[in-house]
Amino acid sequence: MDHPFAITLDVGSSRANKTGSWRTERPLYVHNQPPCNRACPAGEDVRTWLYDAEEGGDAYERAWRRIMEVNPFPAVMGRVCYHPCETGCNRGQLDEAVGINSVERFLGDEAIRCGWQVTVDQPSSGLRVLVVGAGPSGLSAAYQLARLGHEVTIIEAAAKPGGMMRYGIPEYRLPREVLDAEIQRILDLGVHLQLGTTVTDLDATMREGRYDAAFLAVGAQLGRRAHLPAGTASHVVDAVALLHHLGEGDRPMLGRRVAIYGGGNTAVDAARTAKRLGAEESVVVYRRTRERMPAHDAEVREAEEEGVRFTWLSSITQVEEGSLTIERMELDETGFPQPTGVTEQLPADSLVLALGQDSDLRFLDGVSGIEVDHGVVTVDEQMMTGRPGVFAGGDMVPDQRSATVGIGHGRRAALGVDAWLHGRTTAQPDDAAPAEFEALNTWYFADAPRAHRPLLEAVRRSSTFDEVVQSLDADSALYEARRCMSCGNCLSCDNCFGVCPDNAIIKTGDPDTPYLIDLDYCKGCGLCAAECPAGAIRMAPEDI
Amino acid sequence: MTDLKLYQVGTFAAGNRLVDLELRSVQAHADRANSITSGHRACQGCGEALGARYVLDAAMRAAGGDVVVANATGCLEVFSTPYPESSWQVAWLHSLFGNAPAVAAGMAAGLRALGRETRVVGQGGDGGTVDIGFGCLSGMFERNDDVLYVCYDNQGYMNTGVQRSGATPPAARTANTAPLGPEPGNAFGQGKSAPLIAMAHEIPYVATATVADLRDLERKVEKAMSIRGARYLHVLVPCPLGWAAASSDTIRLARLATESGIFPVFEAEYGEVTAATPIRRPVPVDEYLRLQGRFAHLFGKHARPDLVARIQAAADRNIVRFGLVEAEPRTGS
C-alpha cells in the first residue's frame, strides 16, 4: 500500500458506477414510415432518396438508383404524378410540404442528361412472361420482370409505347423526348416490344407464344358516353379520342367555342388542349362544385390561368348545332346534384365528353377463371386474377386510376409473377409504424420556405404545347431536398450524442447505424428522444 | 455552385452530416473532452451535468486542453466526486461552498507567478454563486482576475433538498417557500440577477446562455476564453428534481424560458449589453410554467391567473429591456 497519509483507496473513475441500473425506460432508434413513403402509390422510399439527394453531386445518382428500384419513370413521374407524397408530407404542417415531385424530376432529368443506365443483375430464368399493354403499368411490370431475369414480351395495340402517358397526357405536361428516353431505358434491358398488335384471344396468344405467365394492363381507353339528345349537325367528340389523336400528332378541329363536359383531370386536359388548338372559348361544364371536382387543384388553377372557364352546378340536357342547353343543378344534402328545372343556352361549336373511361375487356371473353366486376378485373393482393399465372393491373383493376398507381401495380404484379413462377409467396411488406408530425422536434429545423418551379408565361401556354411547368435549377433542387425532415428516421445530426447528460450515446462512424446507446450508463431520462429532430428515437419500458 | 445553406437541421442541432467537421458543435465530435464523464450520480435528465460538459468541453477546445477548474460545493460536486471516484476528466479542484471564485483567483495568480499559460475556470451552482460565494465573486470581478467564472443556475439549493436561493423565481414552490397563503411560493420582488450585478462591475465580458442553445453557449465560451480578465457566464440549467418536471423536458424548459422572455439570453462587454438572442417562436409564460410542478399551484382548481400575469409582465419587461423581439429573428442556415 503506497498511499499518502490518510488515503486508503486508489483514485477511480466514476465509470465504475454503472448508472444504467437506474433505468426504467430505454431509448430505441426506430425506422418509422414517413408519410411520403406511406402515400406513394408506386412504393417509393422517398425519405431515403431525398436523404441521398441532400448530399448533391455524386449522390444524385445514388438517389436516382434508389427511385429506380421501384419506379422506372422518375422524369415522367416528376412531371405527371399528382404527388400524394407532398399531400402527406409532415413539413406541410410546419411551413409548406417539401417539393418532392420537383426533386424527383430533377433527378430523372439528370439521369437522362448523364445517360445513367440500369442493368439486369439476375441470371436468366429461362421463363417467358407476356405483358399486354405498354402503358405505365405494363412497362413497370416489364422493367421489374426483366431485372428479375425473365424474358419479357410486351404486346401493344397502339403504334407507339407509353399508353396514357402518350395518348392521354398532353405534351405541355409531358414532353415526348422525356417519355421516349425513359421507355427506351426499359427496352434496353432486353424487353421485346410488339407494337400495333391487339391481343384478341388471351389463351391463344399465351399458347402460341409459350408464355409461362402474363400481366394484363390494357388500361381504360373507351370514353364513356352520355345519353344526350343531340341534333344531327352537332359536333360531339370524346376526350379520350381527342387526346389520342393529339398523341398521334393530329390537330383535331374543334371550332371557336368548345365546351367540355366532366370534372376530372381528363376534362381539364381536354379544355387546356382546346385552348391550344385555337379555341377562343374553352368552357368546362360540371354538375357539381369546384370543391367536389375530382380534377387536381393545380391543374384547375393552371387551366384558369390559361383562360379556361368553368361552369359549376350545370348539366347538359340538349346539344344543338352551335349551342348547348344547360340545366342548373343544386346539391342535395348527400352532395348529389339535383336538377332545378332552370335552363340556359351556352353557345358552343363542339362538345367534348370527359365523363370517365372504361376498359375494353373483350379479349378476356372465354378465358376461364377471370372475374370481371363493374367493368374491372378482380385481383388478389399480388395482383393475380382468378386465373393462376395471369395477373392484371393499372386502370383495368379496381383502384384509383393514375400513372403512379399503375406503376405500383406493375411492380407488385412483377414480384407476384416472379414468386408464382418460382412457387413461392411474396414477402409481406413490413408494417412500420407511421412517423407522425407530433413525434418531430421541429425546433431544430431552420425556417426554409419552399422553392417553387417556375411556370411558362401564359401567352405561350395558351398557344403552344411547350411544357408549362419548368424544372428547378440544381441549387433549388438541392435546397428543396434538404428541407426534408427525415420523419421517423435518423438523419445523423448528432443531437442525441450532444444532449445526453450521461455521455451514454456512442458515435460509431457507421452511416447505417450512426449511434448506439451505452446501456451501462443510460439512465433513461428520455432527453435524446425528446430532442431528436426527426422523431427517430422511441422510449420503450424496461422489463423490471 | 452558389453558397448553399444547409437547411435540414440548420445550425440548431449539435451536428449536421452535410457540413464540414469544424463547423459542427464541439459536442458533435466523438473525440470531445467529455470533461464530466459517465457514471456520475446526477438525476436523470440533469441540466447541470449537461451544462457543465457543454461549457468545459468548449473551454478545453478553446484552450487546447490546458485548463484547470475550481468547483464550488453543491450538486455538481456531490454527484461527480464521491470518494474515491471522480467523473472529471479535467484538472479539477474541490473548494468550499462559498469560496470557489477566490480559489480560482488564487489559482490564476499562482499560475501567473509560475509563468504558466494554463487557463482557469471557476464554477458553481446558483447557491454557491449568487448567495454564498457572492462576496468572493464580487472581489474576483473587482480585481479583474483572469478567471472565467460559470454559474450553473438551477434556481435553488437542489442538493440539500430544494431550498430557495437568491435565484429562485417568484411564485416557485421550494422546501421553504410553501405554496400557501395569498402569495404562494417564493415572494415577488426579491432575488437578484447575478449577470446584471456582474455587469455593474464593468468586467470585460458577461453573458447568459442555456442548455437549449448549444451553439450559442459554445460560441460564448469560446469568446470568453479569447478574453483576459474577469469573465462571467450564467447558464440556465433546468433541474427535473427541484422544478418537479419530467426528466425529458430539461432542454425544452430551457428553450421555453428563453422563448417566453423569462430568461433573457444576452452578452455584455464592459458593462454594456452588446447582443441579445432574439426570440424565434414566441410563447406565453403559461407554456413554460405548466410543465413544472413547482408552479402547479398557479393552475388547476385554485388557479392564480393574477400571479401568472405578474410573471408574464416580468417576461414582457425583459423582452423590451433586452430587445428580444426587435432584432431580426434567427432563421438558421
mmCIF file of C-alpha atoms in Angstrom, chain A residues 231-419:
data_model
loop_
_atom_site.group_PDB
_atom_site.id
_atom_site.type_symbol
_atom_site.label_atom_id
_atom_site.label_comp_id
_atom_site.label_asym_id
_atom_site.label_seq_id
_atom_site.Cartn_x
_atom_site.Cartn_y
_atom_site.Cartn_z
ATOM 1 C CA GLY A 231 -79.178 17.308 -83.301
ATOM 2 C CA THR A 232 -77.652 15.740 -86.404
ATOM 3 C CA ALA A 233 -75.343 18.671 -87.106
ATOM 4 C CA SER A 234 -73.950 18.834 -83.576
ATOM 5 C CA HIS A 235 -70.263 18.113 -83.142
ATOM 6 C CA VAL A 236 -69.663 15.774 -80.199
ATOM 7 C CA VAL A 237 -66.329 14.036 -79.583
ATOM 8 C CA ASP A 238 -64.982 12.182 -76.595
ATOM 9 C CA ALA A 239 -61.941 13.421 -74.716
ATOM 10 C CA VAL A 240 -60.053 10.130 -74.840
ATOM 11 C CA ALA A 241 -60.291 10.082 -78.636
ATOM 12 C CA LEU A 242 -59.350 13.755 -78.820
ATOM 13 C CA LEU A 243 -56.223 13.283 -76.717
ATOM 14 C CA HIS A 244 -55.386 10.083 -78.569
ATOM 15 C CA HIS A 245 -55.447 11.853 -81.921
ATOM 16 C CA LEU A 246 -53.307 14.558 -80.455
ATOM 17 C CA GLY A 247 -50.855 11.887 -79.235
ATOM 18 C CA GLU A 248 -50.651 10.627 -82.790
ATOM 19 C CA GLY A 249 -49.697 14.082 -83.960
ATOM 20 C CA ASP A 250 -53.067 15.233 -85.338
ATOM 21 C CA ARG A 251 -54.571 18.608 -84.555
ATOM 22 C CA PRO A 252 -58.325 17.946 -84.438
ATOM 23 C CA MET A 253 -60.693 20.781 -85.440
ATOM 24 C CA LEU A 254 -62.934 21.834 -82.558
ATOM 25 C CA GLY A 255 -64.129 25.277 -83.586
ATOM 26 C CA ARG A 256 -64.065 28.652 -81.919
ATOM 27 C CA ARG A 257 -66.150 27.817 -78.877
ATOM 28 C CA VAL A 258 -65.582 24.462 -77.156
ATOM 29 C CA ALA A 259 -67.474 23.019 -74.209
ATOM 30 C CA ILE A 260 -66.105 20.130 -72.164
ATOM 31 C CA TYR A 261 -68.452 18.013 -70.116
ATOM 32 C CA GLY A 262 -66.953 16.454 -66.984
ATOM 33 C CA GLY A 263 -64.938 17.296 -63.892
ATOM 34 C CA GLY A 264 -61.915 15.024 -63.888
ATOM 35 C CA ASN A 265 -58.337 15.548 -64.954
ATOM 36 C CA THR A 266 -59.167 14.392 -68.449
ATOM 37 C CA ALA A 267 -61.773 17.157 -68.739
ATOM 38 C CA VAL A 268 -59.193 19.746 -67.699
ATOM 39 C CA ASP A 269 -56.599 18.280 -70.072
ATOM 40 C CA ALA A 270 -59.137 18.469 -72.888
ATOM 41 C CA ALA A 271 -60.060 22.054 -72.052
ATOM 42 C CA ARG A 272 -56.438 23.185 -71.943
ATOM 43 C CA THR A 273 -55.801 21.305 -75.179
ATOM 44 C CA ALA A 274 -58.785 23.007 -76.864
ATOM 45 C CA LYS A 275 -57.288 26.391 -75.972
ATOM 46 C CA ARG A 276 -54.010 25.378 -77.543
ATOM 47 C CA LEU A 277 -55.799 24.173 -80.661
ATOM 48 C CA GLY A 278 -57.090 27.670 -81.181
ATOM 49 C CA ALA A 279 -60.424 27.797 -79.360
ATOM 50 C CA GLU A 280 -61.251 31.292 -78.153
ATOM 51 C CA GLU A 281 -63.558 29.937 -75.551
ATOM 52 C CA SER A 282 -62.995 26.723 -73.667
ATOM 53 C CA VAL A 283 -65.638 26.062 -71.030
ATOM 54 C CA VAL A 284 -65.758 23.137 -68.615
ATOM 55 C CA VAL A 285 -69.311 22.187 -67.680
ATOM 56 C CA TYR A 286 -69.538 20.218 -64.462
ATOM 57 C CA ARG A 287 -72.528 19.065 -62.456
ATOM 58 C CA ARG A 288 -71.056 19.657 -59.022
ATOM 59 C CA THR A 289 -68.927 22.377 -57.413
ATOM 60 C CA ARG A 290 -65.227 23.048 -57.597
ATOM 61 C CA GLU A 291 -64.697 21.502 -54.147
ATOM 62 C CA ARG A 292 -66.241 18.269 -55.367
ATOM 63 C CA MET A 293 -64.371 18.200 -58.636
ATOM 64 C CA PRO A 294 -62.082 15.169 -58.905
ATOM 65 C CA ALA A 295 -59.542 17.098 -61.013
ATOM 66 C CA HIS A 296 -56.445 18.176 -59.122
ATOM 67 C CA ASP A 297 -56.249 21.694 -57.840
ATOM 68 C CA ALA A 298 -53.008 22.647 -59.572
ATOM 69 C CA GLU A 299 -54.459 21.509 -62.904
ATOM 70 C CA VAL A 300 -57.585 23.580 -62.412
ATOM 71 C CA ARG A 301 -55.531 26.588 -61.332
ATOM 72 C CA GLU A 302 -53.242 26.347 -64.333
ATOM 73 C CA ALA A 303 -56.254 25.943 -66.639
ATOM 74 C CA GLU A 304 -57.858 29.064 -65.195
ATOM 75 C CA GLU A 305 -54.633 30.976 -65.717
ATOM 76 C CA GLU A 306 -54.742 29.928 -69.353
ATOM 77 C CA GLY A 307 -58.258 31.304 -69.752
ATOM 78 C CA VAL A 308 -60.300 28.116 -69.403
ATOM 79 C CA ARG A 309 -63.699 28.912 -67.882
ATOM 80 C CA PHE A 310 -65.654 26.675 -65.533
ATOM 81 C CA THR A 311 -69.407 26.421 -65.236
ATOM 82 C CA TRP A 312 -70.244 24.730 -61.973
ATOM 83 C CA LEU A 313 -73.521 23.034 -60.989
ATOM 84 C CA SER A 314 -74.573 22.571 -64.578
ATOM 85 C CA SER A 315 -75.685 19.583 -66.628
ATOM 86 C CA ILE A 316 -76.100 19.434 -70.377
ATOM 87 C CA THR A 317 -79.605 18.413 -71.454
ATOM 88 C CA GLN A 318 -79.595 19.121 -75.175
ATOM 89 C CA VAL A 319 -76.980 19.552 -77.881
ATOM 90 C CA GLU A 320 -77.785 21.628 -80.971
ATOM 91 C CA GLU A 321 -75.640 22.998 -83.704
ATOM 92 C CA GLY A 322 -73.722 25.897 -82.207
ATOM 93 C CA SER A 323 -75.355 25.746 -78.816
ATOM 94 C CA LEU A 324 -75.974 23.644 -75.719
ATOM 95 C CA THR A 325 -78.883 23.658 -73.301
ATOM 96 C CA ILE A 326 -77.641 23.696 -69.742
ATOM 97 C CA GLU A 327 -79.723 22.989 -66.659
ATOM 98 C CA ARG A 328 -78.720 24.491 -63.335
ATOM 99 C CA MET A 329 -78.194 21.924 -60.597
ATOM 100 C CA GLU A 330 -78.127 22.143 -56.827
ATOM 101 C CA LEU A 331 -76.509 19.762 -54.374
ATOM 102 C CA ASP A 332 -78.803 17.814 -52.078
ATOM 103 C CA GLU A 333 -77.809 17.038 -48.514
ATOM 104 C CA THR A 334 -75.806 13.992 -49.618
ATOM 105 C CA GLY A 335 -73.851 16.178 -52.030
ATOM 106 C CA PHE A 336 -75.521 14.664 -55.083
ATOM 107 C CA PRO A 337 -76.532 17.159 -57.814
ATOM 108 C CA GLN A 338 -80.290 17.505 -58.389
ATOM 109 C CA PRO A 339 -81.931 19.275 -61.343
ATOM 110 C CA THR A 340 -83.671 22.601 -60.711
ATOM 111 C CA GLY A 341 -85.587 22.949 -63.981
ATOM 112 C CA VAL A 342 -83.842 26.258 -64.713
ATOM 113 C CA THR A 343 -82.129 26.170 -68.091
ATOM 114 C CA GLU A 344 -79.967 28.440 -70.167
ATOM 115 C CA GLN A 345 -78.157 28.331 -73.502
ATOM 116 C CA LEU A 346 -74.403 28.043 -73.905
ATOM 117 C CA PRO A 347 -73.013 28.763 -77.346
ATOM 118 C CA ALA A 348 -70.602 26.019 -78.405
ATOM 119 C CA ASP A 349 -69.295 24.783 -81.734
ATOM 120 C CA SER A 350 -68.339 21.433 -80.332
ATOM 121 C CA LEU A 351 -68.768 19.380 -77.188
ATOM 122 C CA VAL A 352 -66.065 17.191 -75.699
ATOM 123 C CA LEU A 353 -67.276 14.429 -73.389
ATOM 124 C CA ALA A 354 -64.954 13.615 -70.496
ATOM 125 C CA LEU A 355 -67.285 11.515 -68.381
ATOM 126 C CA GLY A 356 -64.956 8.700 -67.437
ATOM 127 C CA GLN A 357 -63.388 5.752 -69.175
ATOM 128 C CA ASP A 358 -63.974 2.022 -69.416
ATOM 129 C CA SER A 359 -61.685 -0.888 -70.199
ATOM 130 C CA ASP A 360 -62.120 -2.916 -73.351
ATOM 131 C CA LEU A 361 -62.057 -6.429 -71.883
ATOM 132 C CA ARG A 362 -63.386 -8.378 -74.838
ATOM 133 C CA PHE A 363 -60.083 -10.214 -75.236
ATOM 134 C CA LEU A 364 -60.828 -11.936 -71.938
ATOM 135 C CA ASP A 365 -64.105 -13.431 -73.167
ATOM 136 C CA GLY A 366 -63.981 -17.142 -72.576
ATOM 137 C CA VAL A 367 -60.796 -17.053 -70.501
ATOM 138 C CA SER A 368 -61.682 -19.279 -67.575
ATOM 139 C CA GLY A 369 -61.212 -18.110 -64.000
ATOM 140 C CA ILE A 370 -61.059 -14.367 -64.689
ATOM 141 C CA GLU A 371 -63.764 -12.454 -62.894
ATOM 142 C CA VAL A 372 -64.971 -9.083 -64.145
ATOM 143 C CA ASP A 373 -66.948 -6.916 -61.762
ATOM 144 C CA HIS A 374 -68.319 -3.462 -62.689
ATOM 145 C CA GLY A 375 -66.110 -3.399 -65.760
ATOM 146 C CA VAL A 376 -62.840 -4.117 -63.960
ATOM 147 C CA VAL A 377 -60.932 -7.343 -63.328
ATOM 148 C CA THR A 378 -60.823 -8.768 -59.815
ATOM 149 C CA VAL A 379 -57.284 -9.372 -58.491
ATOM 150 C CA ASP A 380 -55.757 -10.515 -55.197
ATOM 151 C CA GLU A 381 -53.029 -8.827 -53.106
ATOM 152 C CA GLN A 382 -50.323 -9.923 -55.568
ATOM 153 C CA MET A 383 -52.415 -8.604 -58.473
ATOM 154 C CA MET A 384 -53.213 -12.146 -59.655
ATOM 155 C CA THR A 385 -56.581 -12.707 -61.309
ATOM 156 C CA GLY A 386 -58.702 -15.780 -60.638
ATOM 157 C CA ARG A 387 -56.704 -17.493 -63.361
ATOM 158 C CA PRO A 388 -53.402 -18.809 -61.901
ATOM 159 C CA GLY A 389 -50.411 -17.189 -63.563
ATOM 160 C CA VAL A 390 -52.420 -14.353 -65.087
ATOM 161 C CA PHE A 391 -52.002 -11.022 -63.349
ATOM 162 C CA ALA A 392 -53.586 -7.658 -64.046
ATOM 163 C CA GLY A 393 -53.068 -4.037 -63.036
ATOM 164 C CA GLY A 394 -53.410 -0.400 -63.973
ATOM 165 C CA ASP A 395 -56.738 1.109 -64.961
ATOM 166 C CA MET A 396 -58.354 -2.283 -65.645
ATOM 167 C CA VAL A 397 -58.391 -3.325 -61.968
ATOM 168 C CA PRO A 398 -60.349 -1.716 -59.128
ATOM 169 C CA ASP A 399 -58.222 1.108 -57.680
ATOM 170 C CA GLN A 400 -57.556 4.772 -58.274
ATOM 171 C CA ARG A 401 -56.593 5.453 -61.850
ATOM 172 C CA SER A 402 -53.292 7.235 -62.347
ATOM 173 C CA ALA A 403 -49.941 6.525 -63.932
ATOM 174 C CA THR A 404 -48.362 6.319 -60.478
ATOM 175 C CA VAL A 405 -50.894 3.777 -59.262
ATOM 176 C CA GLY A 406 -50.293 1.817 -62.451
ATOM 177 C CA ILE A 407 -46.546 1.783 -61.876
ATOM 178 C CA GLY A 408 -47.125 0.492 -58.353
ATOM 179 C CA HIS A 409 -49.410 -2.256 -59.697
ATOM 180 C CA GLY A 410 -46.802 -3.202 -62.273
ATOM 181 C CA ARG A 411 -44.139 -3.689 -59.647
ATOM 182 C CA ARG A 412 -46.385 -5.577 -57.264
ATOM 183 C CA ALA A 413 -47.537 -7.809 -60.090
ATOM 184 C CA ALA A 414 -43.953 -8.395 -61.233
ATOM 185 C CA LEU A 415 -42.992 -9.552 -57.740
ATOM 186 C CA GLY A 416 -46.143 -11.666 -57.695
ATOM 187 C CA VAL A 417 -45.355 -13.202 -61.095
ATOM 188 C CA ASP A 418 -41.787 -13.919 -60.025
ATOM 189 C CA ALA A 419 -42.920 -15.562 -56.805
#
